[in-house]
CSV table of C-alpha atoms in Angstrom, one decimal:
chain,number,residue,atom,x,y,z
A,1,GLN,CA,181.7,86.9,88.6
A,2,LYS,CA,179.6,90.0,88.0
A,3,GLU,CA,175.8,89.7,88.4
A,4,VAL,CA,175.3,91.2,84.9
A,5,GLU,CA,177.7,90.7,82.1
A,6,GLN,CA,177.8,92.9,79.0
A,7,ASP,CA,180.3,93.2,76.2
A,8,PRO,CA,181.8,96.7,76.3
A,9,GLY,CA,182.4,96.9,72.5
A,10,PRO,CA,182.8,99.1,70.7
A,11,LEU,CA,180.4,97.8,68.1
A,12,SER,CA,180.7,99.5,64.8
A,13,VAL,CA,178.0,99.1,62.1
A,14,PRO,CA,177.1,100.9,58.9
A,15,GLU,CA,173.9,103.0,58.8
A,16,GLY,CA,170.8,100.8,58.2
A,17,ALA,CA,172.2,97.7,59.8
A,18,ILE,CA,170.4,95.6,62.4
A,19,VAL,CA,172.1,95.8,65.7
A,20,SER,CA,172.0,93.2,68.4
A,21,LEU,CA,173.0,94.0,72.0
A,22,ASN,CA,173.1,91.4,74.7
A,23,CYS,CA,173.5,90.8,78.4
A,24,THR,CA,173.7,87.8,80.5
A,25,TYR,CA,172.9,87.6,84.2
A,26,SER,CA,173.3,85.2,87.1
A,27,ASN,CA,170.6,86.2,89.6
A,28,SER,CA,167.4,84.3,89.0
A,29,ALA,CA,165.5,86.8,91.2
A,30,PHE,CA,165.7,89.4,88.5
A,31,GLN,CA,162.2,90.2,87.2
A,32,TYR,CA,162.5,93.6,85.6
A,33,PHE,CA,164.8,94.2,82.6
A,34,MET,CA,165.6,97.6,81.2
A,35,TRP,CA,167.7,99.1,78.4
A,36,TYR,CA,169.1,102.6,78.8
A,37,ARG,CA,170.9,104.7,76.2
A,38,GLN,CA,173.6,107.1,77.4
A,39,TYR,CA,175.2,109.7,75.2
A,40,SER,CA,178.6,111.1,76.1
A,41,ARG,CA,178.6,113.3,79.2
A,42,LYS,CA,174.8,112.7,79.7
A,43,GLY,CA,172.8,110.7,82.1
A,44,PRO,CA,171.2,107.4,81.0
A,45,GLU,CA,167.7,107.6,79.5
A,46,LEU,CA,165.3,104.7,79.6
A,47,LEU,CA,164.6,103.1,76.2
A,48,MET,CA,162.5,100.1,77.1
A,49,TYR,CA,161.7,97.8,80.0
A,50,THR,CA,160.0,94.5,80.2
A,51,TYR,CA,158.7,92.5,83.1
A,52,SER,CA,159.6,88.8,83.2
A,53,SER,CA,160.1,86.9,79.9
A,54,GLY,CA,159.0,87.8,76.4
A,55,ASN,CA,159.4,90.4,73.7
A,56,LYS,CA,158.5,94.0,73.5
A,57,GLU,CA,158.6,96.2,70.5
A,58,ASP,CA,158.8,100.0,70.3
A,59,GLY,CA,159.4,101.5,66.9
A,60,ARG,CA,162.8,100.4,65.7
A,61,PHE,CA,163.6,98.8,69.0
A,62,THR,CA,162.8,95.3,70.2
A,63,ALA,CA,163.7,93.9,73.6
A,64,GLN,CA,163.8,90.2,74.3
A,65,VAL,CA,164.1,88.4,77.6
A,66,ASP,CA,164.8,84.7,78.0
A,67,LYS,CA,164.8,84.0,81.7
A,68,SER,CA,165.5,80.3,81.2
A,69,SER,CA,168.8,81.2,79.7
A,70,LYS,CA,169.3,84.3,81.8
A,71,TYR,CA,169.9,86.3,78.6
A,72,ILE,CA,168.4,89.5,77.3
A,73,SER,CA,168.8,91.3,74.0
A,74,LEU,CA,168.0,94.6,72.4
A,75,PHE,CA,167.6,94.8,68.7
A,76,ILE,CA,167.8,98.1,66.7
A,77,ARG,CA,166.5,98.0,63.2
A,78,ASP,CA,167.5,100.5,60.5
A,79,SER,CA,170.3,101.9,62.7
A,80,GLN,CA,171.0,105.6,62.4
A,81,PRO,CA,174.1,107.6,63.2
A,82,SER,CA,172.0,109.2,66.0
A,83,ASP,CA,171.8,105.8,67.6
A,84,SER,CA,175.6,106.0,68.4
A,85,ALA,CA,175.8,105.9,72.1
A,86,THR,CA,176.5,103.5,75.0
A,87,TYR,CA,173.7,101.1,75.7
A,88,LEU,CA,173.3,99.8,79.3
A,89,CYS,CA,171.2,96.9,80.3
A,90,ALA,CA,169.8,97.0,83.9
A,91,MET,CA,167.9,94.6,86.0
A,92,SER,CA,166.1,94.3,89.3
A,93,ASP,CA,164.1,92.0,91.5
A,94,HIS,CA,160.6,92.7,92.7
A,95,THR,CA,161.6,96.2,93.7
A,96,GLY,CA,161.5,97.4,90.1
A,97,PHE,CA,163.2,100.7,89.5
A,98,GLN,CA,164.3,101.1,93.2
A,99,LYS,CA,167.6,99.2,93.0
A,100,LEU,CA,168.9,98.5,89.6
A,101,VAL,CA,171.9,96.3,88.7
A,102,PHE,CA,173.6,97.6,85.6
A,103,GLY,CA,175.9,96.0,83.0
A,104,THR,CA,179.0,97.9,82.0
A,105,GLY,CA,177.4,99.1,78.8
A,106,THR,CA,178.1,98.5,75.1
A,107,ARG,CA,179.4,101.4,73.0
A,108,LEU,CA,177.7,101.5,69.6
A,109,LEU,CA,179.0,103.4,66.6
A,110,VAL,CA,176.8,103.8,63.6
A,111,SER,CA,178.6,105.2,60.6
A,112,PRO,CA,176.8,107.1,57.8
B,1,GLY,CA,163.2,122.7,86.0
B,2,ALA,CA,162.1,120.1,83.6
B,3,GLY,CA,164.6,117.4,84.6
B,4,VAL,CA,166.8,116.2,87.4
B,5,SER,CA,169.5,118.8,88.1
B,6,GLN,CA,172.9,118.0,89.6
B,7,SER,CA,175.6,120.4,90.8
B,8,PRO,CA,178.4,120.9,90.4
B,9,SER,CA,178.8,119.2,87.0
B,10,ASN,CA,182.5,118.8,87.6
B,11,LYS,CA,184.5,118.7,90.8
B,12,VAL,CA,188.2,118.3,91.3
B,13,THR,CA,189.3,117.9,94.9
B,14,GLU,CA,192.4,117.0,96.8
B,15,LYS,CA,192.7,113.7,98.5
B,16,GLY,CA,191.5,113.9,102.1
B,17,LYS,CA,189.1,116.8,101.5
B,18,ASP,CA,185.3,116.5,101.9
B,19,VAL,CA,182.9,117.1,99.0
B,20,GLU,CA,179.2,117.7,98.8
B,21,LEU,CA,177.2,116.8,95.7
B,22,ARG,CA,173.7,118.1,95.2
B,23,CYS,CA,170.7,116.8,93.4
B,24,ASP,CA,167.4,118.6,92.6
B,25,PRO,CA,164.8,116.0,91.6
B,26,ILE,CA,161.9,116.5,89.3
B,27,SER,CA,159.2,118.4,91.1
B,28,GLY,CA,156.7,115.9,92.7
B,29,HIS,CA,159.0,112.9,92.5
B,30,THR,CA,158.9,111.2,95.8
B,31,ALA,CA,161.6,108.7,95.2
B,32,LEU,CA,165.3,109.7,94.7
B,33,TYR,CA,168.3,107.5,93.9
B,34,TRP,CA,172.1,107.9,93.9
B,35,TYR,CA,174.3,105.8,91.7
B,36,ARG,CA,178.0,105.8,91.0
B,37,GLN,CA,179.6,105.2,87.6
B,38,ARG,CA,183.3,104.5,87.6
B,39,LEU,CA,185.3,104.4,84.4
B,40,GLY,CA,184.8,101.2,82.5
B,41,GLN,CA,182.2,99.9,85.0
B,42,GLY,CA,178.4,99.9,85.2
B,43,LEU,CA,176.4,102.1,87.4
B,44,GLU,CA,176.5,101.0,91.1
B,45,PHE,CA,173.5,101.6,93.3
B,46,LEU,CA,174.4,103.7,96.4
B,47,ILE,CA,171.1,104.7,98.2
B,48,TYR,CA,167.5,105.6,97.6
B,49,PHE,CA,165.1,107.8,99.4
B,50,GLN,CA,161.3,107.7,99.8
B,51,GLY,CA,160.5,111.2,100.9
B,52,ASN,CA,163.3,112.1,103.3
B,53,SER,CA,163.8,108.6,104.7
B,54,ALA,CA,166.3,106.1,103.2
B,55,PRO,CA,165.0,102.6,103.4
B,56,ASP,CA,168.1,101.2,101.6
B,57,LYS,CA,171.6,102.5,102.2
B,58,SER,CA,173.2,99.2,101.3
B,59,GLY,CA,175.2,100.5,98.4
B,60,LEU,CA,177.1,103.2,100.3
B,61,PRO,CA,180.8,102.0,100.0
B,62,SER,CA,181.9,103.0,103.4
B,63,ASP,CA,181.1,105.2,106.4
B,64,ARG,CA,182.8,108.1,104.6
B,65,PHE,CA,179.7,108.3,102.4
B,66,SER,CA,176.5,109.8,103.7
B,67,ALA,CA,173.4,111.3,102.1
B,68,GLU,CA,170.4,113.2,103.2
B,69,ARG,CA,167.2,114.6,101.7
B,70,THR,CA,165.1,117.5,102.7
B,71,GLY,CA,161.4,116.4,102.4
B,72,GLU,CA,160.7,115.5,98.8
B,73,SER,CA,163.2,117.9,97.5
B,74,VAL,CA,166.9,118.4,97.3
B,75,SER,CA,169.3,115.6,98.3
B,76,THR,CA,173.0,115.9,99.2
B,77,LEU,CA,175.6,113.2,98.9
B,78,THR,CA,178.6,113.9,101.1
B,79,ILE,CA,182.0,112.1,100.8
B,80,GLN,CA,184.4,112.7,103.6
B,81,ARG,CA,188.1,112.3,103.4
B,82,THR,CA,188.0,111.6,99.7
B,83,GLN,CA,190.2,108.9,98.2
B,84,GLN,CA,191.4,108.5,94.7
B,85,GLU,CA,189.1,105.5,94.3
B,86,ASP,CA,186.1,107.8,94.8
B,87,SER,CA,186.8,109.3,91.4
B,88,ALA,CA,183.7,108.6,89.4
B,89,VAL,CA,180.5,110.1,87.9
B,90,TYR,CA,177.8,110.4,90.6
B,91,LEU,CA,174.4,110.1,89.1
B,92,CYS,CA,171.1,111.0,90.7
B,93,ALA,CA,167.7,109.9,89.5
B,94,SER,CA,164.1,110.5,90.7
B,95,SER,CA,160.8,108.8,90.1
B,96,LEU,CA,157.1,109.4,90.9
B,97,ALA,CA,156.3,106.4,92.9
B,98,PHE,CA,157.7,104.0,95.4
B,99,GLY,CA,156.7,100.5,95.9
B,100,ARG,CA,156.4,97.3,93.9
B,101,GLY,CA,157.6,97.9,90.4
B,102,GLY,CA,157.8,101.6,90.9
B,103,THR,CA,157.9,103.9,87.9
B,104,GLU,CA,160.6,105.1,85.5
B,105,ALA,CA,163.5,106.8,87.1
B,106,PHE,CA,164.9,109.8,85.3
B,107,PHE,CA,168.6,110.5,85.6
B,108,GLY,CA,170.5,113.8,85.9
B,109,GLN,CA,173.6,114.4,83.9
B,110,GLY,CA,175.8,113.5,86.9
B,111,THR,CA,178.7,115.1,88.8
B,112,ARG,CA,182.1,114.1,87.6
B,113,LEU,CA,184.3,113.9,90.7
B,114,THR,CA,188.1,113.7,90.3
B,115,VAL,CA,190.2,113.2,93.4
B,116,VAL,CA,193.9,114.2,92.9
């Protein structure tokens, strides 16, 4: 069993839809939770990160962490075609960004 | 440059040959990381550097893999006697700080390695 599980998709939605992306994990030592966006042939770029449980909002993006269920989510409101990319969840223990464990990524397609 | 630079962007090599992948981190970034992304899989941690020392090499898959860093600058990942399973995108990232929590790591565009 992988430490981090993520549905690979693809997830296809119309422009303006609310998108929900999720990951589950098994390691209870994880404390830092990140979401990266990766466009084709590019390196991942950090969208958001949270420490421990709770919600964090940044513009159209909301990240949620439920440590009791070992479940994290990223919500994208008013999705745009430019949001079409692969979204990777990543996690780490107390070391923060030093040693990340990534999910396989979910490919998102937003159609105009 | 403004971002993390990796070279070459693409490399095709014959099985059994050695390859060197280069990473130029963002100026002033003391921490540097190498990850591998195989097709259909998530990024796998390989190694990180604080300055030119590597406190954690636990992700290197075998003794065919090695990495070094010159001061707080360029890093080279070397794969000896390449195998087909080494085919992947090798990503480098750098960040400002090292320690508890650290700071955001910025990724380069990666080197796409194909072993034929």
